[in-house]
């Protein structure tokens, strides 16, 4: 799977592999290209693509006999580009195995997780047990670029499940809550003038720095308010990351505009809309400390990334099942935490109304980095834990 | 002259006009293209051009009989580009006369001033008086792009004078002092990380804001120290303008570098080198407040613009001559001030060791702006004042 360079728009090769495997295992296989026109009606749609030609979704269903609990296993096959090839020790799509690790773009995020799912499915098929509930395996596109793959599974195909498990790189921690995130762009105005008489202008950089500090204040207020034990160990559970600050056009001129771009974390219990409202309201208060903003209010744009938060209740019965399986395989308590990043789990929870959990073998810090790898032992352990959990969950009567 | 679009590299047409006029007036005319190779040996050389083909300098000398004071009249013919044509009410090179103003790119900066010089020369020639000292008229290229035209007059041709007058747009104020300026680029480092766990990184924007404030502190210290009555009315006599602040590469990533670019004003009594040293020393103190800078010091680059400050002593006898001529023509005291921008006067003073003054008809705020104009009456008044000053100065025995 790693040898298939499945960046956005190039997922066909790996999806072919996946669908062949699912067919081999005897599952009912559904392959389709998402329809931009149909999806764009959803408020969760977020893509700049005009079509999804050559970017098929694949779903395989291991149908139960009925009366049991069903589970969705969701993994994305798209990977982020490898970036500067000089920072890789070898071909980013080598799939090379060395010292118990498999290397390559997507190893940890999240083809290692997808492999664990396929191993679990194969094990269950090989065991020749008959489950009561359905197991719905979703191999999706576009997670890294807005989630249209999973959105299509929900909106166009209507697959439902009692719970969803996504083996994103959690280092085998269980994340019953996951942060959402959106991108923002704040535009700040100034008045240009010659640098030699800079007092005749108003520096947009100066004003932009005030916006910067205001946003950090907002981050503090939001995090002080959050009281979720899953994030107790996290210094900034829902960070507001200011990723870009660009202003001015000439060294000798007073800068008359600044753009500040960043990523705004959404708490698991929040809606994106409510968090956005708080952000916009906060920036309105700038005028209280600086009259400039009264006449020249900043503008806020929400663009690009838009991942709703997701999760399940802490008393959701599948969480107990997964914890027990972990305990049985690893002989220790699993670590529970809240994820610091968004995944397609947010869409499953908010657009699909399906409780979702993250539990996967990957190394978080290797996601999107050069020389990305995943440890083979963790793939196998994850597969074993998921297998046990499925056997327990899908055989439980409703 | 305005109808000749003499942006950098396109000065040949206007220089042709000027040299024809000078020849007509009976001056000895010298025309040459500056030699990059010869000039690049000078520490004052600052140009990205590989040659000055089609960009000739023109010098015309009205030779005196000997024993008198000489004067250099220096004006540049290059103009900055017109920018967005939609912001002009008509063709930027129309040279249209309307309501006592002549319009077009370069009208105020500084073809209006050059015209005043030519009118003064023509008047003196028409008067048929014989001056003791030389009048050296220098029509130069490249003032807007680093001063290679004037540098070539000094270094390659060796023209000397007892004083230099530059009719840059001073609104008929006399500037016996002029500010210099250089461009700087400060690079600030951080450590990248995913925005969801931004506490694992170090924001270069955060560190860049500390640099920003440190530079404003430096500006305050430098201006508090300055005690020049010529700048008494000026809120920031030697400004440090931060023109650009650019950092970060992705909304969801902690930014790991920032570049801050700006223009650093040099006081008339300062050398560029000494001002640069103070700038660099100040940034070393950042480490006292923030350990980060100890391990990751900022780097400073001096690039592009480099205009030395210039001027003359306040008891220079020509200043008195010019003040008297002004008083005699305008029936009022002239305003003396220090310029807030650099000109070729800095090169004449520092590379040529020639005291220099600015006095011209142009409207300062129209320089480099759309719908640039100069008032005709001011050109004529300036010409009259300069004519009187030359007659007095160049007939004074040494």
CSV table of N, CA and C in Angstrom, one decimal, chain A residues 6 9 69 92 96 122 157 179 200 214 219 245 260 264 295 320 344 353 384:
chain,number,residue,atom,x,y,z
A,6,UNK,N,-0.3,7.6,-3.1
A,6,UNK,CA,-1.7,8.0,-3.1
A,6,UNK,C,-1.9,9.4,-2.5
A,9,UNK,N,-5.9,12.9,-5.4
A,9,UNK,CA,-6.0,12.7,-6.9
A,9,UNK,C,-5.4,11.5,-7.4
A,69,UNK,N,-24.6,-5.8,17.2
A,69,UNK,CA,-24.1,-4.5,17.0
A,69,UNK,C,-23.2,-4.4,15.8
A,92,UNK,N,10.5,8.0,-0.8
A,92,UNK,CA,9.4,8.1,0.2
A,92,UNK,C,8.3,7.0,0.0
A,96,UNK,N,10.0,0.1,2.6
A,96,UNK,CA,11.1,-0.7,3.1
A,96,UNK,C,10.9,-1.1,4.6
A,122,UNK,N,-9.3,-10.3,8.0
A,122,UNK,CA,-8.8,-11.6,7.5
A,122,UNK,C,-8.8,-12.6,8.6
A,157,UNK,N,-23.9,7.3,0.2
A,157,UNK,CA,-24.1,5.8,0.3
A,157,UNK,C,-24.9,5.5,1.5
A,179,UNK,N,-10.4,16.5,18.9
A,179,UNK,CA,-10.5,17.9,18.6
A,179,UNK,C,-10.9,18.2,17.1
A,200,UNK,N,3.4,59.5,9.4
A,200,UNK,CA,2.2,60.0,8.6
A,200,UNK,C,1.3,58.8,8.3
A,214,UNK,N,-4.4,39.4,21.0
A,214,UNK,CA,-5.9,39.2,21.3
A,214,UNK,C,-6.2,37.7,21.1
A,219,UNK,N,-7.3,32.2,23.2
A,219,UNK,CA,-6.9,30.8,23.4
A,219,UNK,C,-6.8,30.4,24.9
A,245,UNK,N,2.0,35.1,9.4
A,245,UNK,CA,1.8,36.5,9.6
A,245,UNK,C,2.5,37.2,8.5
A,260,UNK,N,-3.2,37.4,8.7
A,260,UNK,CA,-2.8,36.4,9.8
A,260,UNK,C,-3.6,35.1,9.5
A,264,UNK,N,-7.5,26.9,14.2
A,264,UNK,CA,-8.3,27.1,15.4
A,264,UNK,C,-8.9,25.8,15.9
A,295,UNK,N,-12.8,52.2,13.3
A,295,UNK,CA,-13.0,52.7,12.0
A,295,UNK,C,-12.5,51.7,10.9
A,320,UNK,N,-15.9,0.4,26.5
A,320,UNK,CA,-15.6,-0.6,27.5
A,320,UNK,C,-15.0,-1.9,26.8
A,344,UNK,N,-11.5,12.2,10.1
A,344,UNK,CA,-12.8,12.0,9.6
A,344,UNK,C,-13.8,11.5,10.6
A,353,UNK,N,-23.8,11.1,12.6
A,353,UNK,CA,-24.5,10.8,13.9
A,353,UNK,C,-24.0,9.5,14.4
A,384,UNK,N,-4.8,-7.4,16.6
A,384,UNK,CA,-5.3,-8.4,17.6
A,384,UNK,C,-6.4,-7.8,18.5
